[in-house]
Amino acid sequence: DTAVSQTPKYLVTQMGNDKSIKCEQNLGHDTMYWYKQDSKKFLKIMFSYNNKELIINETVPNRFSPKSPDKAHLNLHINSLELGDSAVYFCASSQQTDQPQHFGDGTRLSIL
Amino acid sequence: KNEVEQSPQNLTAQEGEFITINCSYSVGISALHWLQQHPGGGIVSLFMLSSGKKKHGRLIATINIQEKHSSLHITASHPRDSAVYICAVPSNFGNEKLTFGTGTRLTIIP
């Protein structure tokens, strides 16, 4: 069974569109994260939720809105996509904020 | 804010060699993470350590809190160890927001 699953794996779309990436974990973890990995392969935290509450919100454009309907899910919605949003987005989870993180396989977003 | 430096950036070695990857950081931390990113893109957490040494199979991670330095060692390296190895530390002590190093690309030649 996949521990942290993200969908879709690939997302190709036009500039200006709105898209969502879904993340689900079946590990019973309390904390979930979204990371962005740019073309230089540099990972950066975007958001973190602990028990459905937002605990980390980095300097991310407000076009990006995370939503956590329950502690097993953390979805990422992006409005008005821009060329610079092209990247690989990783979801992760951990039991608590000071525990090892388990990563999803990533979603490669390409903006045309 | 914690600054993280990894070295080397790229490392190519022959199968069987002993590998060392280094990570230095600037601000005291509660724990340090070592991650492995496969050529296919997936990321796996290898270690999380706050002191001393941890071992898992052929992988060993050490940390010196006073010197703000950690090393990841691979014994009897194998081509399947080829990956990018990334260290990550909390941005500030007690803050679990991680700052990532730029990664070390390891290639093991058969």
mmCIF file of C-alpha atoms in Angstrom:
data_model
loop_
_atom_site.group_PDB
_atom_site.id
_atom_site.type_symbol
_atom_site.label_atom_id
_atom_site.label_comp_id
_atom_site.label_asym_id
_atom_site.label_seq_id
_atom_site.Cartn_x
_atom_site.Cartn_y
_atom_site.Cartn_z
ATOM 1 C CA ASP A 1 0.000 0.000 0.000
ATOM 2 C CA THR A 2 1.266 3.443 -0.897
ATOM 3 C CA ALA A 3 1.922 5.485 2.238
ATOM 4 C CA VAL A 4 1.769 9.004 0.763
ATOM 5 C CA SER A 5 0.059 9.251 -2.601
ATOM 6 C CA GLN A 6 -0.185 12.280 -4.831
ATOM 7 C CA THR A 7 -2.331 12.752 -7.908
ATOM 8 C CA PRO A 8 -1.784 13.472 -10.654
ATOM 9 C CA LYS A 9 1.819 12.431 -11.268
ATOM 10 C CA TYR A 10 2.076 14.748 -14.266
ATOM 11 C CA LEU A 11 0.121 17.908 -14.959
ATOM 12 C CA VAL A 12 0.505 19.901 -18.155
ATOM 13 C CA THR A 13 -1.673 22.976 -18.513
ATOM 14 C CA GLN A 14 -1.914 26.444 -19.979
ATOM 15 C CA MET A 15 -0.914 29.651 -18.256
ATOM 16 C CA GLY A 16 -3.844 31.254 -16.464
ATOM 17 C CA ASN A 17 -5.642 27.996 -15.642
ATOM 18 C CA ASP A 18 -6.586 26.804 -12.154
ATOM 19 C CA LYS A 19 -5.480 23.342 -11.070
ATOM 20 C CA SER A 20 -5.409 21.144 -7.977
ATOM 21 C CA ILE A 21 -3.001 18.504 -6.733
ATOM 22 C CA LYS A 22 -4.294 15.974 -4.234
ATOM 23 C CA CYS A 23 -2.370 14.265 -1.449
ATOM 24 C CA GLU A 24 -3.453 11.478 0.847
ATOM 25 C CA GLN A 25 -1.525 9.585 3.535
ATOM 26 C CA ASN A 26 -2.599 6.321 5.130
ATOM 27 C CA LEU A 27 0.019 6.376 7.879
ATOM 28 C CA GLY A 28 -2.166 7.989 10.518
ATOM 29 C CA HIS A 29 0.232 10.937 10.689
ATOM 30 C CA ASP A 30 -0.812 14.252 12.212
ATOM 31 C CA THR A 31 1.373 16.545 10.097
ATOM 32 C CA MET A 32 1.428 17.068 6.347
ATOM 33 C CA TYR A 33 3.573 19.267 4.120
ATOM 34 C CA TRP A 34 3.834 20.671 0.622
ATOM 35 C CA TYR A 35 7.270 21.283 -0.900
ATOM 36 C CA LYS A 36 8.307 22.791 -4.228
ATOM 37 C CA GLN A 37 11.396 21.551 -6.074
ATOM 38 C CA ASP A 38 12.552 23.961 -8.738
ATOM 39 C CA SER A 39 14.501 23.305 -11.937
ATOM 40 C CA LYS A 40 17.761 23.438 -9.980
ATOM 41 C CA LYS A 41 16.429 20.609 -7.792
ATOM 42 C CA PHE A 42 16.275 22.850 -4.727
ATOM 43 C CA LEU A 43 13.568 21.824 -2.236
ATOM 44 C CA LYS A 44 11.619 24.473 -0.382
ATOM 45 C CA ILE A 45 8.793 24.236 2.143
ATOM 46 C CA MET A 46 5.524 25.853 1.108
ATOM 47 C CA PHE A 47 2.953 24.830 3.706
ATOM 48 C CA SER A 48 2.505 22.549 6.681
ATOM 49 C CA TYR A 49 -0.632 21.438 8.473
ATOM 50 C CA ASN A 50 -0.865 19.747 11.855
ATOM 51 C CA ASN A 51 -4.209 18.117 12.563
ATOM 52 C CA LYS A 52 -5.883 20.205 9.847
ATOM 53 C CA GLU A 53 -4.449 23.459 11.258
ATOM 54 C CA LEU A 54 -2.029 25.546 9.196
ATOM 55 C CA ILE A 55 1.303 25.806 11.053
ATOM 56 C CA ILE A 56 3.751 26.835 8.342
ATOM 57 C CA ASN A 57 2.948 29.239 5.538
ATOM 58 C CA GLU A 58 6.040 30.339 3.689
ATOM 59 C CA THR A 59 6.232 33.335 1.419
ATOM 60 C CA VAL A 60 4.069 31.802 -1.253
ATOM 61 C CA PRO A 61 1.808 33.791 -3.620
ATOM 62 C CA ASN A 62 -1.790 33.727 -2.444
ATOM 63 C CA ARG A 63 -2.646 32.030 -5.739
ATOM 64 C CA PHE A 64 -1.598 28.902 -3.849
ATOM 65 C CA SER A 65 -4.200 27.685 -1.354
ATOM 66 C CA PRO A 66 -3.807 24.486 0.649
ATOM 67 C CA LYS A 67 -6.898 22.717 1.932
ATOM 68 C CA SER A 68 -6.996 19.982 4.551
ATOM 69 C CA PRO A 69 -10.475 18.416 4.775
ATOM 70 C CA ASP A 70 -9.167 15.906 7.318
ATOM 71 C CA LYS A 71 -5.759 15.044 8.723
ATOM 72 C CA ALA A 72 -5.193 12.338 6.065
ATOM 73 C CA HIS A 73 -5.541 14.772 3.167
ATOM 74 C CA LEU A 74 -3.767 17.958 2.156
ATOM 75 C CA ASN A 75 -4.667 19.273 -1.273
ATOM 76 C CA LEU A 76 -2.996 22.135 -3.083
ATOM 77 C CA HIS A 77 -5.033 24.434 -5.287
ATOM 78 C CA ILE A 78 -3.293 26.874 -7.608
ATOM 79 C CA ASN A 79 -5.125 29.751 -9.312
ATOM 80 C CA SER A 80 -4.028 31.653 -12.401
ATOM 81 C CA LEU A 81 -1.021 29.456 -13.124
ATOM 82 C CA GLU A 82 2.161 31.200 -14.243
ATOM 83 C CA LEU A 83 5.232 29.950 -16.099
ATOM 84 C CA GLY A 84 7.269 30.180 -12.888
ATOM 85 C CA ASP A 85 4.983 27.669 -11.206
ATOM 86 C CA SER A 86 6.520 24.900 -13.319
ATOM 87 C CA ALA A 87 8.228 22.593 -10.833
ATOM 88 C CA VAL A 88 7.866 19.293 -9.054
ATOM 89 C CA TYR A 89 5.589 19.498 -6.019
ATOM 90 C CA PHE A 90 6.074 16.999 -3.210
ATOM 91 C CA CYS A 91 3.643 16.153 -0.464
ATOM 92 C CA ALA A 92 4.990 14.643 2.766
ATOM 93 C CA SER A 93 3.728 13.582 6.160
ATOM 94 C CA SER A 94 5.146 12.865 9.599
ATOM 95 C CA GLN A 95 3.742 11.602 12.880
ATOM 96 C CA GLN A 96 4.607 14.901 14.538
ATOM 97 C CA THR A 97 6.612 17.925 13.396
ATOM 98 C CA ASP A 98 9.795 16.534 14.968
ATOM 99 C CA GLN A 99 9.587 13.098 13.335
ATOM 100 C CA PRO A 100 10.982 11.746 10.018
ATOM 101 C CA GLN A 101 8.952 12.687 6.974
ATOM 102 C CA HIS A 102 7.517 10.339 4.373
ATOM 103 C CA PHE A 103 7.324 11.757 0.865
ATOM 104 C CA GLY A 104 4.952 11.215 -2.016
ATOM 105 C CA ASP A 105 6.343 10.527 -5.497
ATOM 106 C CA GLY A 106 5.885 14.136 -6.594
ATOM 107 C CA THR A 107 3.712 15.891 -9.162
ATOM 108 C CA ARG A 108 5.517 17.390 -12.135
ATOM 109 C CA LEU A 109 3.660 20.556 -13.136
ATOM 110 C CA SER A 110 4.453 22.037 -16.541
ATOM 111 C CA ILE A 111 2.949 25.338 -17.624
ATOM 112 C CA LEU A 112 2.745 26.022 -21.348
ATOM 113 C CA LYS B 1 17.857 31.500 9.513
ATOM 114 C CA ASN B 2 19.899 28.350 9.093
ATOM 115 C CA GLU B 3 22.308 28.175 6.196
ATOM 116 C CA VAL B 4 23.052 24.665 4.959
ATOM 117 C CA GLU B 5 26.067 23.697 2.893
ATOM 118 C CA GLN B 6 26.755 20.310 1.413
ATOM 119 C CA SER B 7 29.941 18.986 -0.119
ATOM 120 C CA PRO B 8 30.822 17.775 -2.578
ATOM 121 C CA GLN B 9 28.126 18.862 -5.048
ATOM 122 C CA ASN B 10 28.954 15.957 -7.331
ATOM 123 C CA LEU B 11 30.760 12.740 -6.553
ATOM 124 C CA THR B 12 31.647 9.901 -8.900
ATOM 125 C CA ALA B 13 33.209 6.749 -7.486
ATOM 126 C CA GLN B 14 33.890 3.152 -8.395
ATOM 127 C CA GLU B 15 31.731 0.369 -7.052
ATOM 128 C CA GLY B 16 32.973 -0.774 -3.663
ATOM 129 C CA GLU B 17 34.469 2.554 -2.602
ATOM 130 C CA PHE B 18 33.741 4.161 0.768
ATOM 131 C CA ILE B 19 31.692 7.329 0.272
ATOM 132 C CA THR B 20 31.488 10.392 2.509
ATOM 133 C CA ILE B 21 29.097 13.298 2.016
ATOM 134 C CA ASN B 22 29.291 16.309 4.317
ATOM 135 C CA CYS B 23 26.739 18.781 5.604
ATOM 136 C CA SER B 24 27.389 21.942 7.624
ATOM 137 C CA TYR B 25 24.838 24.316 9.074
ATOM 138 C CA SER B 26 25.012 27.665 10.799
ATOM 139 C CA VAL B 27 22.401 27.637 13.595
ATOM 140 C CA GLY B 28 22.006 25.135 16.442
ATOM 141 C CA ILE B 29 19.350 22.519 15.766
ATOM 142 C CA SER B 30 17.311 19.815 17.448
ATOM 143 C CA ALA B 31 17.810 17.221 14.693
ATOM 144 C CA LEU B 32 19.151 16.821 11.172
ATOM 145 C CA HIS B 33 17.616 14.857 8.307
ATOM 146 C CA TRP B 34 19.326 12.946 5.516
ATOM 147 C CA LEU B 35 17.203 12.253 2.442
ATOM 148 C CA GLN B 36 17.830 10.300 -0.738
ATOM 149 C CA GLN B 37 16.293 11.328 -4.061
ATOM 150 C CA HIS B 38 16.300 8.552 -6.641
ATOM 151 C CA PRO B 39 16.989 9.194 -10.335
ATOM 152 C CA GLY B 40 13.251 8.700 -10.896
ATOM 153 C CA GLY B 41 12.539 11.606 -8.547
ATOM 154 C CA GLY B 42 11.168 9.857 -5.454
ATOM 155 C CA ILE B 43 12.431 11.034 -2.048
ATOM 156 C CA VAL B 44 13.137 8.729 0.873
ATOM 157 C CA SER B 45 14.021 9.736 4.408
ATOM 158 C CA LEU B 46 17.223 7.921 5.375
ATOM 159 C CA PHE B 47 18.012 9.251 8.840
ATOM 160 C CA MET B 48 16.910 11.757 11.397
ATOM 161 C CA LEU B 49 19.518 12.249 14.099
ATOM 162 C CA SER B 50 20.175 14.632 16.928
ATOM 163 C CA SER B 51 23.439 13.221 18.312
ATOM 164 C CA GLY B 52 26.107 10.599 17.766
ATOM 165 C CA LYS B 53 25.732 8.046 15.035
ATOM 166 C CA LYS B 54 23.037 5.989 13.327
ATOM 167 C CA LYS B 55 23.493 2.984 11.050
ATOM 168 C CA HIS B 56 21.134 1.367 8.589
ATOM 169 C CA GLY B 57 22.606 -1.367 6.447
ATOM 170 C CA ARG B 58 25.578 0.098 4.550
ATOM 171 C CA LEU B 59 24.628 3.660 5.442
ATOM 172 C CA ILE B 60 26.005 5.471 8.466
ATOM 173 C CA ALA B 61 25.136 9.007 9.557
ATOM 174 C CA THR B 62 27.068 10.958 12.157
ATOM 175 C CA ILE B 63 26.509 14.361 13.668
ATOM 176 C CA ASN B 64 28.674 16.698 15.743
ATOM 177 C CA ILE B 65 26.354 19.209 17.362
ATOM 178 C CA GLN B 66 29.173 21.412 18.674
ATOM 179 C CA GLU B 67 30.791 21.716 15.247
ATOM 180 C CA LYS B 68 27.412 21.951 13.449
ATOM 181 C CA HIS B 69 28.423 19.244 11.039
ATOM 182 C CA SER B 70 27.057 15.928 9.847
ATOM 183 C CA SER B 71 28.396 13.251 7.533
ATOM 184 C CA LEU B 72 26.704 10.505 5.578
ATOM 185 C CA HIS B 73 28.861 7.480 4.808
ATOM 186 C CA ILE B 74 28.191 4.617 2.444
ATOM 187 C CA THR B 75 30.289 1.479 2.790
ATOM 188 C CA ALA B 76 30.865 -0.944 -0.116
ATOM 189 C CA SER B 77 29.085 1.413 -2.524
ATOM 190 C CA HIS B 78 26.948 -0.053 -5.275
ATOM 191 C CA PRO B 79 25.523 1.423 -8.502
ATOM 192 C CA ARG B 80 22.054 1.345 -6.942
ATOM 193 C CA ASP B 81 23.322 3.927 -4.414
ATOM 194 C CA SER B 82 23.492 6.428 -7.278
ATOM 195 C CA ALA B 83 21.135 9.231 -6.250
ATOM 196 C CA VAL B 84 21.047 12.756 -4.895
ATOM 197 C CA TYR B 85 21.611 12.929 -1.139
ATOM 198 C CA ILE B 86 20.119 15.914 0.643
ATOM 199 C CA CYS B 87 20.561 17.105 4.200
ATOM 200 C CA ALA B 88 17.924 19.250 5.874
ATOM 201 C CA VAL B 89 17.842 21.121 9.171
ATOM 202 C CA PRO B 90 15.227 23.171 11.013
ATOM 203 C CA SER B 91 15.356 26.867 10.127
ATOM 204 C CA ASN B 92 15.795 27.776 13.789
ATOM 205 C CA PHE B 93 16.238 25.722 16.931
ATOM 206 C CA GLY B 94 12.912 24.216 17.890
ATOM 207 C CA ASN B 95 11.350 25.248 14.601
ATOM 208 C CA GLU B 96 10.469 22.254 12.469
ATOM 209 C CA LYS B 97 10.339 24.151 9.194
ATOM 210 C CA LEU B 98 13.140 22.504 7.241
ATOM 211 C CA THR B 99 15.840 24.223 5.236
ATOM 212 C CA PHE B 100 17.389 21.949 2.625
ATOM 213 C CA GLY B 101 20.913 21.697 1.313
ATOM 214 C CA THR B 102 21.474 21.803 -2.430
ATOM 215 C CA GLY B 103 22.177 18.087 -2.519
ATOM 216 C CA THR B 104 25.108 15.872 -3.503
ATOM 217 C CA ARG B 105 24.744 13.958 -6.744
ATOM 218 C CA LEU B 106 26.426 10.567 -6.277
ATOM 219 C CA THR B 107 27.239 8.311 -9.209
ATOM 220 C CA ILE B 108 28.677 4.859 -8.593
ATOM 221 C CA ILE B 109 30.311 3.269 -11.623
ATOM 222 C CA PRO B 110 30.267 -0.545 -11.903
#
